[in-house]
Amino acid sequence: MVYGKKWEILIGFLLEKFSLEKKGKVLGLFLGLGLFLIVPASAYEISFELTPGVMVPFLSAEKCYDPIGFDAFFDTGINVNKFMNLGLSLGGFVMPKKNFSELEKGVSPVMLFFPVGARVDFFGYPGSRFEVGGGLAFGVAVGINDVGGSIRSMVAPWYKAYGDFYVRLNPNLSLGLNVTWFNYQSTSWFGEPGLAGLSGGLSLKVKMDTEKIAHRLGVSVEQDDKVFPLIYSMYKENPFGTLYITNRESAEIKNVKVSFRADGFTSSDFMCGELGLIYKGQTVDVPLCADFSEKMMQFSESGDIPCEVVIEYELLGKKMKTIESVIISVYNRNQVRWMDPSILAAYIQPKASQVQELEKYLVGVGRNYLRSGLNRNLQFAMYLFEGMRLNGIECKPDNSTPYAEYHMDGELLDYIQYPFQTMLYKSGDVDDLGVLYMALLEAAGIESGFIPLKDDFIVLIDSKQAESKIGSMLDGTDRAIILDENVWIPVSMSTLKEGFVNSWYNAIHEIMQAAENDEDETIYMIQDGWSVYPPVTFQSGSGSVEKPLEAVLNAAVEIDMSRYITTEYGPQIAAIQYQIKEKGMSVELLNKLGLLYVRAGIYSSAIPVYEKAASMGSVAAMNNLGNICVVQLRYADAKLWYERALTLEPTNSTALKGLNRVLGHLED
C-alpha cells in the first residue's frame, strides 16, 4: 500500500503540471518536427514510429532515480537506399526521483527529459513477414526539475543505440518490440551521465509513400541491337538486350523469376533470370534472352514483334504474377554484319531440300564417270562447280550492299542470299555464290572453308589427300593450300563463268597477290563456324530445282579434267618418259609411268605400258592390268591377268583378292 501511495502522488503531480494547453503544445511540437521531415521527401518512402517503453536507469552516474521510469519516442525517417533510413528522433522521459513520496511538498517527484536529434536506421527482412532493424541517434535534450516552484533546466547532449524486431501486419503497418540503450550527459558528450540505462517496449511503425503505389512491376527493354533472324537459335545463350524491372509494389518482393515469350515467334517461355530480392522502388536489370522459333525466318523485311515479360514473385509471402507487354525490333532474315565472318556458316544449309536435290543429281552424274585413279573429292567438286555454272548462275555484284565494301566494315549491315535464293535468282555477289557452293560441297560430305579477300571470295575444298602423298594428286604444292597436313584446293567465286580449273588457278594467283600486299588472308572453316553459328532451316516451298543435262555437264567436267591432267600429271609423265629414253626400259620405270597414266585416268595409255612391264615378268603390272579390266567391266580379261600373276607368285594377296572378286562377278 505504501508503494501504491507513491504512484498516486506521482500521477497527481503529472496531471496538475500538464494541463490540456500544455499537452497540446507538446503534441504540436512532435507533429511539427515530423512534418518538417516530410517536406523534402516528395518522392520517397517515409516512416513514423511510436515507441512507448519502460526505462531502467541503472547506468546513471547518481543513483537518484526510482528503479523504473517511462519514456516514449516518436521517430520519423526517409528511406534513402535499400537498407537505411535517415530522420529525426523526438522523445520524452518521465523519471521518478528516488524516494519521491518522501519529498517536501511542492518539490517535483519526477525529472523530465525531452531529447531532440537526428538518427540513422538500418533494416532488413529475414522473412516475408518479419523486419529487423537497429540504429543510432544523437542530439540535445532538455532536463527539467521543479524544486518548490522553481524550474531548473539543463541542456546537454544525448545519444542512443537501439534494435527493433517487427511483425509486418501489411506493407504499411508493423508492430514490434524495441530495446534501447540511452545516455543523457550532464555537461559534455562523454563522462558522468545524468541519465543512462536500458529501455524496452512496444513499437508501432507506419510507412507512407509520397508517390502513389502502382501495385505492379514496371518493365522496359533496351536492345543492344535488333534481333538477327539468321542466328535466332543463339539467343537462348546470347542476350540481345536488357530487361529493366522496377518494383512498384508496396514492399520488397522475393523469389523473382523473369521469363520472356512472343506468341508464335518463341518455342517456349524462356527463363531470363532469377532474383532473390528486389527492394521497393528498386530497379534491377536482367539479360534479355529468348527461345525464338523458326517463324523468325518469315521476316523478309525489318519489323517489330509484340512480346510479353512474365514475372512471378512473392509479396509478403503471397505468390504473385504479372505480365507486361514489350516490343522488340527485328532485322530481315538476310541481314548480317561481318564482325565475325564465321557467321556465314549459318547461311550454309546442306540439308535444305533444294540444295540436296541439286547435289544428289550432280554427284550422281559424277559417280557415273568417276575416274578411280583421281582424287574423288576433287572430281565431285568439279561436277558441283560446273553444275552451278551450267544452271545459268552468274556472278553479279550487289550494288546496294557490294561485297568489296561491306565485308570490310563490321558495322555495316550486309545482305546475303540463302542457297535456294541464289539458285532461284540465277545470280549473286561473290559471297552469295560462295555460300551456295559450300552448301553443295557440305551436302556431298566434302568439308569446306573460305577466305574473304578484299575483292574476291575464295572457297576451300578439302581433298582429304595427305600432304605426304601430294604427288599422287598434284605436281607439287604451288597450286594447293596445306592445312593440318591435308591438301585443300582453293577456287575463286568471281570467275565462276570461266570454269573450275580457271577459278582454281585464279584463286591461287589472288591469294599470292594478297600475301604480297599484306592483306588479311584469314581462313574460316565451315565445320568450326557451325559450332558457334548453327545452320538455319530456311528454304523455298517451290518445286523442283533446275538441273543441267548430264551430257552437257559431263562434257564441261571433261574439259576441266583434261586441263587438270595436263597441268598436274603432264610434267611427271614427261619426266619418266625422259628417264626411259636416257636409261632404257625397266620394270620400275614402266610401272611408275603406268601408275601416272592410271592416276590421270588415261587407261588407253596405261595398258600398253603395263603390258610391256608384264612381259618382263612384273607381277605388279599384271595386277594393275587386272584392276584396269575390272574398272572397264572386262571381268574375263581381268581373271586371266590375276591367274597369270598367281602363276608366278601363288600367295600374292592382291591377285588372290582380285581373282575372288572377278569370279563373283562372272558367276552373276
XYZ file of C-alpha atoms in Angstrom:
668
model
C 0.000 0.000 0.000
C 2.962 2.285 0.609
C 4.205 1.753 -2.966
C 0.723 2.415 -4.335
C 0.615 5.655 -2.395
C 3.856 6.734 -4.051
C 2.388 6.337 -7.549
C -0.789 8.210 -6.610
C 1.414 11.170 -5.652
C 3.308 10.896 -8.972
C 0.197 10.667 -11.139
C -1.432 13.569 -9.365
C 1.625 15.731 -9.919
C 1.714 14.950 -13.649
C -1.987 15.735 -14.093
C -1.521 19.000 -12.301
C 1.540 20.117 -14.273
C 0.357 19.043 -17.725
C -2.794 20.945 -18.438
C -4.653 20.427 -21.716
C -2.972 23.533 -23.123
C 0.494 22.232 -22.313
C -0.273 18.820 -23.715
C -1.401 20.451 -26.944
C 1.853 22.375 -27.221
C 3.924 19.214 -26.721
C 1.883 17.312 -29.294
C 2.216 20.235 -31.692
C 5.985 20.160 -31.270
C 6.109 16.454 -32.155
C 3.879 16.793 -35.194
C 5.636 19.928 -36.399
C 9.025 18.253 -36.385
C 7.546 15.217 -38.121
C 6.018 17.348 -40.863
C 9.352 19.163 -41.221
C 10.810 15.828 -42.287
C 8.128 15.207 -44.898
C 8.765 18.421 -46.829
C 11.987 17.327 -48.560
C 10.681 13.802 -49.046
C 8.436 14.477 -52.000
C 9.449 11.267 -53.811
C 10.386 8.883 -51.029
C 9.006 6.351 -48.635
C 8.679 7.924 -45.187
C 8.073 6.209 -41.887
C 6.683 7.167 -38.492
C 7.456 5.137 -35.392
C 5.919 5.469 -31.954
C 7.831 3.604 -29.249
C 6.489 3.791 -25.662
C 8.569 1.922 -23.136
C 9.847 1.397 -19.624
C 13.216 2.880 -18.645
C 15.578 1.185 -16.201
C 18.205 3.857 -15.298
C 20.766 1.544 -13.690
C 23.683 3.103 -15.620
C 23.137 6.628 -14.299
C 26.077 8.215 -12.501
C 23.984 9.150 -9.485
C 21.515 6.723 -8.001
C 18.865 9.396 -7.883
C 16.002 7.726 -9.703
C 13.374 5.200 -8.902
C 14.217 1.762 -10.461
C 11.560 2.232 -13.146
C 10.750 5.194 -15.343
C 8.801 5.784 -18.507
C 9.755 7.018 -21.937
C 8.305 7.427 -25.406
C 9.923 8.220 -28.745
C 8.400 9.490 -31.936
C 10.747 8.858 -34.858
C 10.455 9.825 -38.496
C 12.625 8.780 -41.407
C 13.231 8.833 -45.132
C 14.272 5.639 -46.931
C 17.475 6.726 -48.694
C 18.517 3.321 -50.085
C 17.757 -0.380 -49.828
C 18.509 -0.722 -46.118
C 18.860 2.695 -44.467
C 16.619 5.488 -43.175
C 17.637 8.992 -42.131
C 15.415 11.116 -39.961
C 14.535 12.798 -36.667
C 14.089 11.356 -33.216
C 11.880 13.100 -30.661
C 11.261 11.792 -27.173
C 10.239 12.293 -23.626
C 11.241 10.688 -20.273
C 9.386 10.748 -17.001
C 11.857 9.585 -14.340
C 10.532 9.333 -10.735
C 13.071 10.540 -8.217
C 14.375 8.176 -5.612
C 12.063 8.134 -2.575
C 9.875 10.732 -4.320
C 6.946 10.127 -1.928
C 9.030 11.457 0.955
C 9.997 14.737 -0.754
C 8.819 18.078 0.607
C 5.565 19.393 -0.651
C 5.931 21.455 -3.802
C 9.059 19.627 -4.925
C 8.632 17.751 -8.195
C 8.647 13.965 -7.653
C 9.979 13.414 -11.204
C 12.678 14.571 -13.588
C 11.560 15.311 -17.124
C 13.770 14.923 -20.190
C 12.931 15.948 -23.762
C 15.536 14.729 -26.303
C 15.529 16.002 -29.905
C 18.002 14.871 -32.555
C 18.870 13.004 -35.727
C 19.031 9.282 -36.330
C 20.278 6.740 -38.844
C 18.368 3.484 -39.027
C 19.353 0.207 -40.709
C 16.906 -2.565 -41.513
C 16.481 -5.893 -43.290
C 13.927 -8.623 -43.958
C 14.852 -12.105 -42.696
C 11.397 -13.394 -43.633
C 8.404 -12.346 -45.662
C 6.564 -11.063 -42.579
C 9.499 -10.040 -40.422
C 11.663 -6.955 -40.264
C 14.679 -6.354 -38.064
C 16.374 -3.047 -37.586
C 18.666 -1.009 -35.473
C 20.422 2.280 -35.443
C 21.980 5.224 -33.709
C 20.587 8.617 -32.705
C 22.078 11.707 -31.112
C 21.173 15.282 -30.329
C 20.436 17.587 -27.421
C 17.935 17.173 -24.613
C 16.365 19.472 -22.059
C 16.293 18.171 -18.483
C 13.629 19.846 -16.232
C 13.385 19.744 -12.462
C 10.718 21.633 -10.446
C 12.023 22.420 -6.979
C 9.387 24.101 -4.900
C 8.020 26.119 -7.783
C 11.440 26.997 -9.074
C 12.005 25.436 -12.514
C 15.564 24.337 -13.144
C 16.575 23.162 -16.616
C 19.737 21.977 -18.270
C 20.546 21.362 -21.938
C 23.021 18.562 -22.636
C 23.934 16.118 -25.403
C 22.398 12.658 -25.663
C 22.816 9.570 -27.790
C 21.266 6.167 -28.048
C 21.616 2.787 -29.785
C 18.586 0.650 -30.391
C 17.279 -2.532 -32.003
C 13.825 -3.471 -33.277
C 12.025 -6.626 -34.276
C 8.767 -6.166 -36.210
C 5.946 -8.310 -37.479
C 4.549 -6.709 -40.618
C 0.769 -6.715 -40.472
C 0.709 -5.338 -44.006
C 3.221 -3.486 -46.172
C 2.461 -0.177 -44.382
C 1.893 -1.215 -40.784
C 4.226 -3.111 -38.458
C 4.095 -3.943 -34.766
C 7.165 -4.955 -32.825
C 9.462 -4.819 -29.827
C 12.188 -2.282 -29.099
C 15.296 -2.309 -26.907
C 17.256 0.938 -26.463
C 20.410 1.984 -24.662
C 20.076 5.686 -23.794
C 22.617 8.184 -22.409
C 21.914 11.779 -21.384
C 25.064 13.598 -20.373
C 25.301 16.240 -17.689
C 27.629 18.748 -19.306
C 29.563 17.038 -22.130
C 29.307 14.256 -24.710
C 31.176 11.791 -22.534
C 31.708 11.380 -18.866
C 29.336 11.064 -15.957
C 25.794 10.737 -17.399
C 22.814 12.468 -15.963
C 20.564 9.652 -17.110
C 21.615 6.345 -18.679
C 20.168 2.881 -18.909
C 18.089 0.456 -20.901
C 14.606 0.971 -22.243
C 12.249 -1.617 -23.666
C 8.758 -1.555 -25.021
C 6.427 -1.844 -27.958
C 6.969 -0.154 -31.296
C 4.411 0.805 -33.899
C 5.687 1.712 -37.367
C 3.661 3.289 -40.142
C 5.086 3.667 -43.658
C 3.800 6.096 -46.229
C 4.750 6.805 -49.826
C 4.773 10.316 -51.180
C 4.031 8.873 -54.603
C 1.071 6.687 -55.455
C 1.899 2.977 -55.287
C 1.257 1.263 -58.622
C 0.928 -2.215 -57.044
C 2.686 -3.776 -60.010
C 6.100 -4.049 -61.624
C 7.481 -1.725 -64.251
C 9.244 -3.354 -67.215
C 11.212 -1.762 -70.041
C 13.529 -3.151 -72.728
C 16.789 -1.829 -74.080
C 18.126 -3.741 -77.098
C 21.848 -3.867 -77.842
C 20.871 -4.331 -81.484
C 17.901 -5.595 -83.423
C 17.444 -9.362 -83.482
C 19.043 -11.183 -86.430
C 16.718 -13.988 -87.644
C 19.804 -15.671 -89.131
C 21.029 -16.608 -85.646
C 17.665 -16.883 -83.890
C 18.644 -20.126 -82.135
C 21.644 -18.472 -80.469
C 19.655 -16.021 -78.370
C 18.987 -18.626 -75.686
C 22.585 -18.212 -74.563
C 23.480 -14.817 -76.033
C 21.432 -11.846 -74.732
C 20.245 -9.356 -77.315
C 19.352 -6.678 -74.783
C 18.470 -5.895 -71.195
C 15.209 -6.019 -69.249
C 14.819 -3.320 -66.600
C 12.409 -4.279 -63.825
C 11.203 -1.719 -61.290
C 9.475 -2.818 -58.087
C 6.412 -0.578 -57.811
C 4.749 -2.773 -55.230
C 4.115 -1.622 -51.664
C 7.026 -3.674 -50.250
C 10.077 -5.624 -51.319
C 9.483 -8.732 -53.449
C 11.301 -12.062 -53.241
C 11.991 -15.200 -55.315
C 11.545 -13.302 -58.557
C 11.506 -15.316 -61.806
C 11.613 -13.481 -65.131
C 10.545 -15.166 -68.402
C 10.222 -13.920 -71.982
C 7.837 -15.029 -74.730
C 6.433 -13.870 -78.046
C 3.350 -15.618 -79.374
C 4.339 -17.758 -82.361
C 7.848 -16.361 -82.536
C 9.144 -18.276 -79.498
C 9.039 -22.006 -78.828
C 8.684 -21.628 -75.053
C 8.612 -19.208 -72.145
C 12.355 -18.739 -71.683
C 13.747 -18.072 -68.212
C 15.889 -14.939 -68.449
C 16.862 -14.762 -64.796
C 16.014 -15.346 -61.151
C 16.450 -12.780 -58.385
C 16.260 -13.413 -54.679
C 15.134 -9.929 -53.630
C 14.101 -6.619 -55.190
C 13.563 -3.778 -52.754
C 10.630 -1.451 -53.008
C 11.315 1.192 -55.642
C 14.485 -0.576 -56.793
C 15.236 -1.114 -60.489
C 17.234 -4.187 -61.490
C 18.461 -5.371 -64.872
C 18.150 -8.875 -66.325
C 19.823 -10.127 -69.545
C 17.204 -10.479 -72.274
C 17.331 -13.926 -73.885
C 14.708 -15.845 -75.862
C 13.884 -19.271 -77.282
C 12.964 -17.999 -80.741
C 11.286 -20.319 -83.245
C 11.738 -20.856 -86.996
C 8.957 -18.362 -87.544
C 11.616 -15.656 -87.191
C 12.721 -16.590 -90.702
C 9.481 -15.080 -92.027
C 10.919 -11.585 -91.650
C 11.589 -10.673 -95.271
C 11.650 -7.058 -94.088
C 12.698 -5.489 -90.804
C 9.905 -5.154 -88.251
C 8.722 -5.325 -84.644
C 7.336 -8.140 -82.513
C 4.866 -7.695 -79.617
C 6.225 -9.736 -76.715
C 5.466 -10.423 -73.061
C 7.628 -10.477 -69.972
C 6.219 -12.841 -67.335
C 7.327 -12.159 -63.761
C 6.495 -14.427 -60.850
C 7.343 -13.277 -57.320
C 6.351 -13.246 -53.652
C 4.981 -10.182 -51.847
C 4.935 -10.643 -48.051
C 4.732 -14.400 -48.602
C 1.925 -14.214 -51.153
C 2.675 -15.563 -54.643
C 2.053 -13.005 -57.376
C 2.345 -12.925 -61.164
C 2.436 -10.030 -63.583
C 2.638 -9.962 -67.379
C 3.974 -6.844 -69.064
C 3.953 -6.135 -72.804
C 7.102 -5.014 -74.596
C 8.173 -4.544 -78.211
C 11.391 -5.850 -79.770
C 12.815 -4.948 -83.175
C 13.994 -7.478 -85.763
C 16.159 -7.244 -88.891
C 15.155 -9.052 -92.058
C 16.321 -12.650 -92.445
C 19.099 -11.887 -94.949
C 20.862 -9.163 -92.994
C 24.136 -9.700 -91.156
C 27.250 -7.858 -90.020
C 30.762 -9.057 -90.841
C 32.064 -8.501 -87.295
C 32.817 -12.236 -87.265
C 32.995 -13.711 -90.807
C 32.387 -17.184 -89.325
C 28.730 -16.183 -89.082
C 28.418 -17.065 -92.795
C 28.307 -20.700 -91.644
C 24.709 -20.071 -90.548
C 23.696 -19.453 -94.195
C 25.166 -22.759 -95.374
C 22.316 -25.264 -95.262
C 23.407 -28.671 -96.594
C 20.094 -30.223 -95.501
C 17.876 -27.737 -97.342
C 15.744 -29.667 -99.841
C 16.793 -27.610 -102.877
C 20.483 -27.974 -102.002
C 20.194 -31.730 -101.510
C 18.216 -32.180 -104.724
C 20.835 -30.407 -106.851
C 23.793 -32.007 -105.022
C 22.451 -35.551 -105.426
C 21.930 -35.038 -109.139
C 25.349 -33.503 -109.813
C 27.281 -36.005 -107.665
C 25.232 -38.846 -109.164
C 26.363 -37.836 -112.653
C 29.933 -37.598 -111.386
C 29.780 -41.126 -109.996
C 28.870 -42.488 -113.409
C 32.074 -41.070 -114.867
C 34.328 -41.281 -111.828
C 37.978 -41.957 -112.559
C 39.304 -44.354 -109.952
C 42.848 -43.038 -110.153
C 41.921 -39.404 -109.434
C 41.014 -37.772 -106.121
C 37.283 -38.331 -105.535
C 36.630 -35.067 -103.665
C 38.307 -33.076 -106.421
C 36.206 -34.763 -109.111
C 32.937 -34.224 -107.234
C 33.927 -30.587 -106.565
C 34.298 -30.127 -110.335
C 30.835 -31.530 -111.019
C 29.249 -29.297 -108.342
C 31.044 -26.195 -109.619
C 30.204 -26.831 -113.275
C 26.635 -27.701 -112.299
C 26.210 -24.231 -110.759
C 27.696 -22.569 -113.849
C 25.636 -24.572 -116.342
C 22.466 -23.789 -114.397
C 22.935 -20.218 -115.549
C 24.070 -18.831 -112.185
C 26.226 -15.727 -112.680
C 28.424 -13.549 -110.507
C 26.806 -10.108 -110.294
C 27.922 -7.554 -107.654
C 25.132 -6.323 -105.386
C 25.046 -2.569 -105.968
C 23.056 -1.882 -102.783
C 25.432 -3.806 -100.463
C 28.567 -4.541 -102.533
C 30.744 -7.307 -101.096
C 34.002 -5.403 -101.637
C 32.813 -2.613 -99.316
C 30.518 -4.296 -96.834
C 32.631 -7.288 -95.812
C 35.447 -4.899 -94.864
C 33.326 -2.967 -92.328
C 31.878 -4.888 -89.383
C 29.420 -2.085 -88.618
C 27.617 -2.172 -91.964
C 24.506 -4.300 -92.499
C 25.138 -6.625 -95.416
C 22.505 -8.583 -97.347
C 23.490 -12.181 -98.115
C 21.367 -14.687 -100.014
C 20.489 -18.149 -98.810
C 21.453 -21.014 -101.182
C 17.955 -21.515 -102.588
C 17.670 -17.773 -103.306
C 20.851 -17.806 -105.392
C 19.502 -20.815 -107.316
C 16.191 -19.006 -107.794
C 17.622 -15.608 -108.784
C 20.344 -17.204 -111.001
C 22.845 -14.654 -109.707
C 24.582 -13.283 -106.656
C 27.599 -11.427 -105.353
C 30.777 -13.452 -104.772
C 29.807 -14.241 -101.178
C 26.344 -15.420 -102.283
C 27.923 -17.797 -104.801
C 30.362 -18.997 -102.167
C 27.556 -19.761 -99.735
C 25.746 -21.879 -102.359
C 28.890 -23.718 -103.458
C 29.903 -24.535 -99.859
C 26.380 -25.749 -99.116
C 26.620 -28.149 -102.088
C 30.084 -29.333 -101.003
C 28.985 -29.972 -97.413
C 25.870 -31.792 -98.660
C 28.213 -34.078 -100.633
C 30.262 -34.762 -97.496
C 33.170 -32.567 -98.591
C 34.409 -30.200 -95.896
C 34.825 -26.591 -96.951
C 36.099 -23.232 -95.833
C 36.582 -19.742 -97.206
C 38.954 -16.790 -97.377
C 37.195 -13.397 -97.718
C 39.788 -11.485 -99.740
C 39.476 -7.780 -100.379
C 37.914 -8.139 -103.850
C 37.107 -11.833 -104.097
C 35.626 -14.702 -102.145
C 37.724 -17.878 -102.146
C 36.155 -21.260 -101.317
C 38.433 -24.009 -99.987
C 37.812 -27.694 -100.788
C 39.188 -30.453 -98.570
C 40.626 -33.136 -100.854
C 41.283 -35.495 -97.940
C 44.663 -36.068 -99.539
C 47.594 -36.139 -97.123
C 50.416 -33.707 -97.855
C 52.870 -36.600 -97.741
C 51.126 -38.138 -100.779
C 50.517 -34.955 -102.714
C 52.470 -36.337 -105.670
C 49.607 -38.702 -106.490
C 47.336 -35.692 -106.980
C 49.391 -32.590 -107.828
C 52.724 -31.710 -109.318
C 53.940 -30.030 -106.113
C 52.295 -27.675 -103.592
C 52.226 -24.499 -105.669
C 48.549 -24.861 -106.562
C 47.284 -26.021 -103.182
C 46.876 -24.848 -99.593
C 48.182 -27.159 -96.887
C 46.142 -27.177 -93.666
C 46.803 -29.661 -90.879
C 48.911 -31.730 -93.292
C 45.970 -32.056 -95.699
C 45.713 -30.722 -99.241
C 42.986 -28.093 -99.822
C 42.040 -26.724 -103.247
C 41.009 -23.020 -103.478
C 38.559 -21.720 -106.087
C 37.569 -18.134 -106.886
C 33.889 -17.195 -106.997
C 34.484 -14.135 -109.142
C 35.455 -16.335 -112.136
C 32.605 -18.854 -111.954
C 31.828 -18.393 -115.649
C 35.396 -19.453 -116.606
C 35.057 -22.977 -115.219
C 36.597 -24.899 -112.348
C 40.252 -25.051 -113.340
C 40.488 -21.364 -114.293
C 38.781 -20.446 -110.992
C 41.219 -22.705 -109.138
C 44.329 -21.165 -110.695
C 42.876 -17.654 -110.374
C 42.338 -18.253 -106.639
C 45.997 -19.243 -106.230
C 47.077 -16.068 -108.005
C 44.843 -13.856 -105.836
C 45.996 -15.484 -102.604
C 49.639 -14.915 -103.576
C 48.850 -11.307 -104.518
C 47.100 -10.712 -101.191
C 50.139 -12.066 -99.341
C 52.413 -9.660 -101.217
C 50.101 -6.757 -100.321
C 49.875 -7.824 -96.638
C 46.105 -8.259 -96.929
C 44.104 -10.296 -94.435
C 44.078 -13.959 -95.523
C 42.307 -15.464 -92.532
C 40.812 -18.895 -93.261
C 37.378 -19.765 -91.851
C 36.269 -23.399 -91.686
C 32.559 -24.156 -92.024
C 32.671 -27.050 -89.556
C 34.236 -24.733 -86.967
C 31.734 -21.990 -87.779
C 28.796 -24.335 -87.178
C 29.988 -24.954 -83.626
C 29.165 -21.294 -82.939
C 26.632 -20.406 -85.644
C 24.466 -23.459 -86.444
C 22.864 -23.510 -89.904
C 19.324 -22.180 -90.010
C 16.444 -24.073 -91.552
C 15.167 -21.874 -94.353
C 14.181 -22.918 -97.858
C 11.710 -22.201 -100.589
C 8.437 -24.028 -100.894
C 8.738 -24.002 -104.703
C 9.019 -27.080 -106.893
C 11.905 -28.952 -108.435
C 15.336 -27.369 -108.926
C 16.537 -26.794 -112.492
C 19.401 -29.131 -113.471
C 21.853 -29.182 -116.397
C 21.742 -32.053 -118.913
C 24.004 -34.958 -117.991
C 25.856 -34.937 -121.333
C 26.482 -31.180 -121.153
C 27.656 -31.436 -117.538
C 29.999 -34.330 -118.240
C 31.468 -32.589 -121.283
C 32.255 -29.495 -119.209
C 33.941 -31.575 -116.490
C 35.938 -33.476 -119.118
C 37.431 -30.177 -120.251
C 38.392 -29.449 -116.642
C 39.845 -32.945 -116.299
C 41.969 -32.587 -119.427
C 43.410 -29.280 -118.237
C 43.998 -30.645 -114.752
C 45.712 -33.825 -116.038
C 47.842 -31.933 -118.497
C 48.948 -29.445 -115.841
C 49.484 -31.741 -112.878
C 50.442 -35.084 -114.457
C 51.966 -33.942 -117.761
C 55.288 -32.831 -116.224
C 55.589 -36.055 -114.187
C 54.796 -38.243 -117.226
C 57.310 -36.334 -119.332
C 59.980 -36.780 -116.648
C 59.512 -40.597 -116.556
C 59.475 -40.799 -120.360
C 62.748 -38.887 -120.453
C 64.319 -41.300 -117.955
C 63.205 -44.291 -120.077
C 64.740 -42.661 -123.128
C 68.003 -41.960 -121.345
C 68.323 -45.128 -119.225
C 66.297 -47.593 -121.224
C 63.180 -49.519 -120.261
C 62.984 -51.105 -116.820
C 60.140 -52.692 -114.864
C 60.429 -49.941 -112.236
C 60.169 -47.041 -114.718
C 57.408 -48.699 -116.743
C 55.315 -49.292 -113.593
C 55.836 -45.652 -112.489
C 54.723 -44.426 -115.919
C 51.718 -46.754 -115.938
C 50.713 -45.551 -112.454
C 50.779 -41.914 -113.597
C 48.530 -42.783 -116.549
C 46.126 -44.610 -114.200
C 46.030 -41.685 -111.755
C 45.331 -39.392 -114.677
C 42.571 -41.727 -115.821
C 44.290 -42.321 -119.187
C 43.779 -46.094 -119.258
C 44.393 -46.295 -123.010
C 47.967 -45.140 -122.401
C 48.451 -47.137 -119.183
C 47.535 -50.564 -120.710
C 50.393 -50.863 -123.269
C 52.918 -49.632 -120.677
C 51.800 -52.250 -118.128
C 51.708 -54.958 -120.826
C 55.368 -54.195 -121.619
C 56.255 -54.479 -117.917
C 54.223 -57.707 -117.597
C 56.124 -59.195 -120.493
C 59.253 -58.520 -118.452
C 57.813 -60.609 -115.580
C 56.302 -57.836 -113.374
C 53.580 -59.266 -111.119
C 52.610 -55.701 -110.077
C 51.954 -54.832 -113.719
C 49.773 -57.935 -114.133
C 47.713 -56.957 -111.067
C 47.335 -53.402 -112.364
C 46.145 -54.717 -115.729
C 43.616 -56.860 -113.873
C 42.456 -53.801 -111.912
C 42.028 -51.753 -115.107
C 39.952 -54.546 -116.651
C 37.683 -54.561 -113.546
C 37.156 -50.786 -113.860
C 36.284 -51.310 -117.540
C 33.952 -54.226 -116.568
C 36.078 -56.711 -118.594
C 35.945 -59.405 -115.910
C 37.104 -62.322 -118.123
C 40.260 -60.433 -119.120
C 40.828 -59.457 -115.502
C 40.604 -63.144 -114.493
C 43.387 -64.029 -116.940
C 45.719 -61.350 -115.607
C 45.194 -62.312 -111.940
C 45.747 -66.005 -112.764
C 48.944 -65.147 -114.628
C 50.207 -63.218 -111.593
C 49.413 -66.176 -109.297
C 51.358 -68.486 -111.596
C 54.478 -66.508 -110.722
C 53.532 -65.733 -107.100
C 50.881 -68.202 -105.800
C 50.477 -66.340 -102.475
C 50.197 -62.814 -103.867
C 47.390 -61.244 -101.810
C 46.442 -58.583 -104.400
C 45.979 -61.209 -107.106
C 44.025 -63.528 -104.784
C 41.616 -60.784 -103.735
C 41.199 -59.602 -107.317
C 40.537 -63.102 -108.616
C 37.886 -63.791 -105.962
C 36.200 -60.534 -106.802
C 36.004 -61.160 -110.556
C 34.892 -64.765 -110.071
C 31.940 -63.424 -108.145
C 31.064 -61.083 -110.994
C 31.444 -63.865 -113.565
C 29.105 -66.141 -111.589
C 26.484 -63.395 -111.509
